[in-house]
Short mmCIF file of C-alpha atoms in Angstrom, two decimals:
data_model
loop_
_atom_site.label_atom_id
_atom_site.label_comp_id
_atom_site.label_asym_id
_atom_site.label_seq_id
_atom_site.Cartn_x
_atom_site.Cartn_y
_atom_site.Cartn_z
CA UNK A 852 -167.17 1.58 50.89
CA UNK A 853 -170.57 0.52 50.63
CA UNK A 854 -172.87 1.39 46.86
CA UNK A 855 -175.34 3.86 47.46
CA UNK A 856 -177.53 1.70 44.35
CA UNK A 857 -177.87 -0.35 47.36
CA UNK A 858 -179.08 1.16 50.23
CA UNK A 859 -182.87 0.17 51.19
CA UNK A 860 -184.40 3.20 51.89
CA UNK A 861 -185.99 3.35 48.77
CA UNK A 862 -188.04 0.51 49.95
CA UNK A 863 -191.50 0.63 51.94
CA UNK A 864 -192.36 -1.68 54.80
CA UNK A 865 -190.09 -3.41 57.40
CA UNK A 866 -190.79 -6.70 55.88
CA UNK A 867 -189.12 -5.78 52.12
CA UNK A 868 -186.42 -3.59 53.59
CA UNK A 869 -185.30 -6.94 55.93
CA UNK A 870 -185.25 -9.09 52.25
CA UNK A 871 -183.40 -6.60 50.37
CA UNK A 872 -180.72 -6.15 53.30
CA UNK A 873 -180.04 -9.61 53.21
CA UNK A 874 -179.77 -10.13 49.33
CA UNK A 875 -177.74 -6.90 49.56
CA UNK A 876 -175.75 -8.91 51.92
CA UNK A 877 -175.31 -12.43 50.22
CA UNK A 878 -174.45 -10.33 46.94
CA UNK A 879 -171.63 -7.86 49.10
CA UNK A 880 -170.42 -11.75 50.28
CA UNK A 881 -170.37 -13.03 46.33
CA UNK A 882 -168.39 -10.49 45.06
CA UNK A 883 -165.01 -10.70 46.64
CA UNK A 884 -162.14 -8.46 47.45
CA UNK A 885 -160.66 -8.89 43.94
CA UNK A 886 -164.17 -8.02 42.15
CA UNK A 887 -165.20 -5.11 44.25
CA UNK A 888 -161.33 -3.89 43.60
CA UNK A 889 -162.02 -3.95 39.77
CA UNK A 890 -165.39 -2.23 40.58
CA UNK A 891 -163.87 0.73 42.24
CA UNK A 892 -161.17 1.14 39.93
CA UNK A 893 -158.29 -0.12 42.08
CA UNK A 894 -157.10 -2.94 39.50
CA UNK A 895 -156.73 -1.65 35.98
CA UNK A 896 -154.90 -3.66 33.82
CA UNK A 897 -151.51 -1.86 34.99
CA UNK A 898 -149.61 -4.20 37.12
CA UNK A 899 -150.41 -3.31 41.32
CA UNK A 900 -147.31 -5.12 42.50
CA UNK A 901 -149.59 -8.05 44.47
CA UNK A 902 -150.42 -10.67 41.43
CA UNK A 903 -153.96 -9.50 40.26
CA UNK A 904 -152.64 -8.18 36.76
CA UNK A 905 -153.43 -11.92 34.88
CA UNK A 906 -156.80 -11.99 36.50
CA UNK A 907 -157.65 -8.61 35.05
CA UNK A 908 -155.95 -8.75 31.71
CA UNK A 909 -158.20 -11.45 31.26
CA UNK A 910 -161.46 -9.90 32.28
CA UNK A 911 -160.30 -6.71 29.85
CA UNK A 912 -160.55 -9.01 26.67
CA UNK A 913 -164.14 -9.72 27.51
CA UNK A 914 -167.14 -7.84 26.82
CA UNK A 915 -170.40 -8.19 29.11
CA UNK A 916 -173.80 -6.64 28.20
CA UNK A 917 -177.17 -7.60 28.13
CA UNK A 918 -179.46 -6.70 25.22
CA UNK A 919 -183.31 -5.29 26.01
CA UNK A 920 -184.77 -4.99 22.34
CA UNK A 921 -182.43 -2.86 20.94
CA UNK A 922 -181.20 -0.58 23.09
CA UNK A 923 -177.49 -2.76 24.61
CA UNK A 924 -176.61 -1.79 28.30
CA UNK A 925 -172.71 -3.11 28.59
CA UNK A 926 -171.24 -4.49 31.95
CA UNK A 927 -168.59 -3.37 34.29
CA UNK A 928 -166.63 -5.45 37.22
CA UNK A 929 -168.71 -5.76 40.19
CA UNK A 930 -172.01 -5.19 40.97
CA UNK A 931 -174.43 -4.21 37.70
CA UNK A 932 -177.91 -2.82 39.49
CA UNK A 933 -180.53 -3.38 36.82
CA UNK A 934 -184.29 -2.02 37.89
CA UNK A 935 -186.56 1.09 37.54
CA UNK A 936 -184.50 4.05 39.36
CA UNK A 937 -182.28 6.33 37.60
CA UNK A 938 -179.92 5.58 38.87
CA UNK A 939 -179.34 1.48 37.70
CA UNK A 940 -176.41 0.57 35.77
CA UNK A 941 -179.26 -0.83 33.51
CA UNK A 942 -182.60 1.45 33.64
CA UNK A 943 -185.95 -1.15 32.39
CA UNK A 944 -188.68 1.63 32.39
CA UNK A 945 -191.27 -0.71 33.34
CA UNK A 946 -193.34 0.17 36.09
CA UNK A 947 -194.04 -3.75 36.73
CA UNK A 948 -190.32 -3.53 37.33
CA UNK A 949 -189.18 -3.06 40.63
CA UNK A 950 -186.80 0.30 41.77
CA UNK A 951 -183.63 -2.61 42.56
CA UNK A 952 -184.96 -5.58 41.04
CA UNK A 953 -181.58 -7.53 40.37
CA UNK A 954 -177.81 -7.16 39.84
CA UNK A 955 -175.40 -9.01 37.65
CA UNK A 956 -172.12 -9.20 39.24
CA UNK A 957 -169.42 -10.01 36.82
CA UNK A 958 -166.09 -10.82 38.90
CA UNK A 959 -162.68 -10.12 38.20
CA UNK A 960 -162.06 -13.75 37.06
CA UNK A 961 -164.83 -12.91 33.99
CA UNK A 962 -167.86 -15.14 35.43
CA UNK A 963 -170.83 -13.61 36.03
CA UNK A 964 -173.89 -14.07 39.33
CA UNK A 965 -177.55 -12.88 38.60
CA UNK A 966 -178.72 -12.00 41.96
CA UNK A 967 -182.25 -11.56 42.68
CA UNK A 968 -183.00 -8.38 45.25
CA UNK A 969 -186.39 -9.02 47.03
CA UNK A 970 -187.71 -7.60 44.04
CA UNK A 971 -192.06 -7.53 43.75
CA UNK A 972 -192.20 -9.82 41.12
CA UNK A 973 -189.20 -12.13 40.75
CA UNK A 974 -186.43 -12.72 38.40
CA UNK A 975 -186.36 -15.51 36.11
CA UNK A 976 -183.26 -17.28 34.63
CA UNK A 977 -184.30 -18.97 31.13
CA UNK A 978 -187.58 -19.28 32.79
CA UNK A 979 -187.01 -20.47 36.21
CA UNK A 980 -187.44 -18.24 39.16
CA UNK A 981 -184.12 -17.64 40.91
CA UNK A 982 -183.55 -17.03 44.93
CA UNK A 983 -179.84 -16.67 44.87
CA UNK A 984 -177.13 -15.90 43.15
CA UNK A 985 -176.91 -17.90 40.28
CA UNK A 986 -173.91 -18.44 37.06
CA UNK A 987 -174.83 -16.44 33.90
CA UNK A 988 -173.46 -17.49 30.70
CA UNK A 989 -173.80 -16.01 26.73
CA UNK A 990 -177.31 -16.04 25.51
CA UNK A 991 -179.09 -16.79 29.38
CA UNK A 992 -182.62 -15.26 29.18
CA UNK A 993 -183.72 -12.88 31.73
CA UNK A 994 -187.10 -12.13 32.48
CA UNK A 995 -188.54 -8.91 34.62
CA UNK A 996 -192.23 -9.13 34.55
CA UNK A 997 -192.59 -9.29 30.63
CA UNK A 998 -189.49 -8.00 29.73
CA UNK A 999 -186.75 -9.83 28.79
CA UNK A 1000 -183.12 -9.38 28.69
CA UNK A 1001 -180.25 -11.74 26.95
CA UNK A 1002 -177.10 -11.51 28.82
CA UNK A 1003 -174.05 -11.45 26.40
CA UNK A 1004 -170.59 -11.98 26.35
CA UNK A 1005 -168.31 -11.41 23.30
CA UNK A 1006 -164.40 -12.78 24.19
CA UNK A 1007 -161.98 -11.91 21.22
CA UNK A 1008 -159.42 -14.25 21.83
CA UNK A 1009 -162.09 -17.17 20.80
CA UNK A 1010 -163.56 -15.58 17.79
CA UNK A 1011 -159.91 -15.33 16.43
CA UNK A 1012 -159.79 -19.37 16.65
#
C-alpha cells in the first residue's frame, strides 16, 4: 500500500517530479518487508507466529526522535517524512524548506537511513550534502537550509549498564 506523504503531485515541473519518484523509489527499496510491516502496524511486539517478535522487541526498547530547538518530534518504524506540508511526520515551518524535503527511515532492526527527496536545497548530514540513503546514529546533525535538527536515540537497556 503505497504512503500518500509520498506521492509527487505536490511537485511542479516534469524534471523534479522524475527526482522525487526515484528517491521515493530507492527509499520504498531501503525499507524492507519487515520495516514497512512495523510501519503499518502489522508487527507489534505480540508474537505473529513467523519469527519477527525478537526483531521488534528490540526496536520497542528504543526511542528515536530528532530535536529542532525545543520543540522534540519522536520516530516511528518506517518511513518518517520531515518537510514543510502538514502533513510530515516532522513539520519545519521554514519556507526555505522544501514540501518533502527528507525522510528518516528507522527499520525494524532499530538502524536508521536519512534519505534525501529531490528536495530544492539539499540535506546535509553533519555538514556534508547527502544523495542517498545514508546510516544515522545519536547526536548526527541535520541541516535544512539553516535549520538544524539532531537525530536522537535513547536505548534503556544501555543506560541501565
Amino acid at each position: 500500500m503505497p504512503d500518500p506523504r509520498f506521492e509527487s503531485v505536490h511537485l511542479d515541473g516534469n524534471q523534479r517530479r522524475q527526482l522525487f519518484r526515484a528517491a521515493r523509489s530507492a527509499m520504498n527499496l531501503n525499507c524492507g518487508e519487515q520495516t514497512l510491516a512495523g510501519d503499518f502496524g502489522f508487527l507489534d511486539g505480540e508474537d505473529p507466529g513467523d519469527g519477527n517478535t525478537a526483531t521488534m522487541v528490540a526496536l520497542g526498547q528504543s526511542t528515536f526522535w530528532v530535536q529542532d530547538g525545543d520543540t522534540s518530534h519522536e520516530l516511528t518504524t518506517g518511513p518518517n517524512s520531515i518537510g514543510r506540508l502538514s502533513d510530515n511526520n516532522v513539520v519545519i515551518r521554514d519556507e526555505c524548506v522544501s514540501r518533502r524535503h527528507c525522510a528518516i527511515v528507522v527499520h525494524s532492526d532499530g538502524t536508521c537511513d536519512l534519505h534525501e527527496m529531490a528536495s530544492k536545497n539539499g540535506t546535509l548530514l553533519n555538514g556534508k550534502r547527502i544523495s542517498g540513503p545514508t546510516r544515522l546514529r545519536s547526536g548526527d546533525t541535520i541541516n535544512l537550509c539553516s535549520r538544524k535538527l539532531i537525530f536522537l536515540v535513547r536505548n534503556p537497556r544501555n543506560e541501565a549498564s
